[in-house]
XYZ file of C-alpha atoms in Angstrom:
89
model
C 13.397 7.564 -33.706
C 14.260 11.138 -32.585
C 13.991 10.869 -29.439
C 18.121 10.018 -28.337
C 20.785 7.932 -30.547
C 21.578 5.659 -27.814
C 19.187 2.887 -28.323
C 20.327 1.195 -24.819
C 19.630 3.693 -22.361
C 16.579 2.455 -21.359
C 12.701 2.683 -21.940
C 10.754 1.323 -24.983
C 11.709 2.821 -29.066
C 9.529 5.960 -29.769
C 7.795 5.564 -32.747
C 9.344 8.077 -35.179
C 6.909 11.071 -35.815
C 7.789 11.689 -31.725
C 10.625 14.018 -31.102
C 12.129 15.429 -28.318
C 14.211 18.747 -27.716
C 15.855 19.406 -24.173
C 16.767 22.888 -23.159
C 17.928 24.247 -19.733
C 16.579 26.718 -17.338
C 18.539 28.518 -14.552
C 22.029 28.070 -13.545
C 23.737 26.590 -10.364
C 21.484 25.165 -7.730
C 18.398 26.150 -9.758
C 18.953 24.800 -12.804
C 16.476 22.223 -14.423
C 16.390 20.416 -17.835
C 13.462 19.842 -19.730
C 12.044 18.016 -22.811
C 9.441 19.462 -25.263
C 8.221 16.458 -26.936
C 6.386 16.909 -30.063
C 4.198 14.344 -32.187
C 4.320 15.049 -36.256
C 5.914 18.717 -35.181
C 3.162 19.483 -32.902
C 3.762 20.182 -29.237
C 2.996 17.639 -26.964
C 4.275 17.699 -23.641
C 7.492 18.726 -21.655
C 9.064 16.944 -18.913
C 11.534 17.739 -16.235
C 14.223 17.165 -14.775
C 15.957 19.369 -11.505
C 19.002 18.299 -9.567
C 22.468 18.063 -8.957
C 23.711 16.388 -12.940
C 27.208 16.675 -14.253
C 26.880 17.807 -17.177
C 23.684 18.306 -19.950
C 24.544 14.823 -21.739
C 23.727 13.191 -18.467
C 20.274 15.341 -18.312
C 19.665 14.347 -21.895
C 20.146 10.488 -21.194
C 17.637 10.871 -17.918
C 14.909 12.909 -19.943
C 15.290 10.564 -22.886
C 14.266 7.415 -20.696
C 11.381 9.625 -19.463
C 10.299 10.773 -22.511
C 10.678 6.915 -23.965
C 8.534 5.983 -20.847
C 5.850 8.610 -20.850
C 4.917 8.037 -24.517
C 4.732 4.405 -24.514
C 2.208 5.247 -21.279
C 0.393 7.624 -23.465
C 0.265 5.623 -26.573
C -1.198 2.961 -24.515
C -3.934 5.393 -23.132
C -7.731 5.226 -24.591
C -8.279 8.416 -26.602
C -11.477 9.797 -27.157
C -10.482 11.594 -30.578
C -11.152 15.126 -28.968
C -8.211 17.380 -28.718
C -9.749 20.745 -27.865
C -10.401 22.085 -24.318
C -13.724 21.759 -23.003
C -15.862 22.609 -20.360
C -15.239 19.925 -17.071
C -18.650 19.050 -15.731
């Protein structure tokens, strides 16, 4: 599991081939967190996070339980097997 090493924070285990690297935009008022997660080392999704937080270990517990959450969600989605971007009819 990659995803934080504090298995009690909340949200379901990632499996382990999902990882999750926060980085930080903007400074002050403006500043947001956010999570690239990746599956296997490909790019997946990124998630974030804006607000008043204390320090970046609190925005990396909050973006952990998010990321936790939104993959179990996505696991649990029916995939069709494509991957590519189509045409919307």
């Amino acid at each position: 599991m990659n995803i934080y090493p504090d298995q009690h924070i909340g949200g379901p285990p990632a499996p382990a081939d999902w990882t999750m690297a926060v980085g930080v935009e903007g400074l002050g008022e403006g500043t947001c967190y956010f999570a690239d997660i990746r599956r296997g080392g490909d790019p997946v999704c990124r998630l974030m996070i804006t607000g008043t937080l204390a320090e970046e270990e609190e925005a990396r517990a909050l973006l952990a339980v998010k990321v936790r959450l939104w993959i179990a969600e996505y696991i649990s989605r029916q995939h069709s097997g494509a991957t590519t971007f189509g045409v919307l009819e």
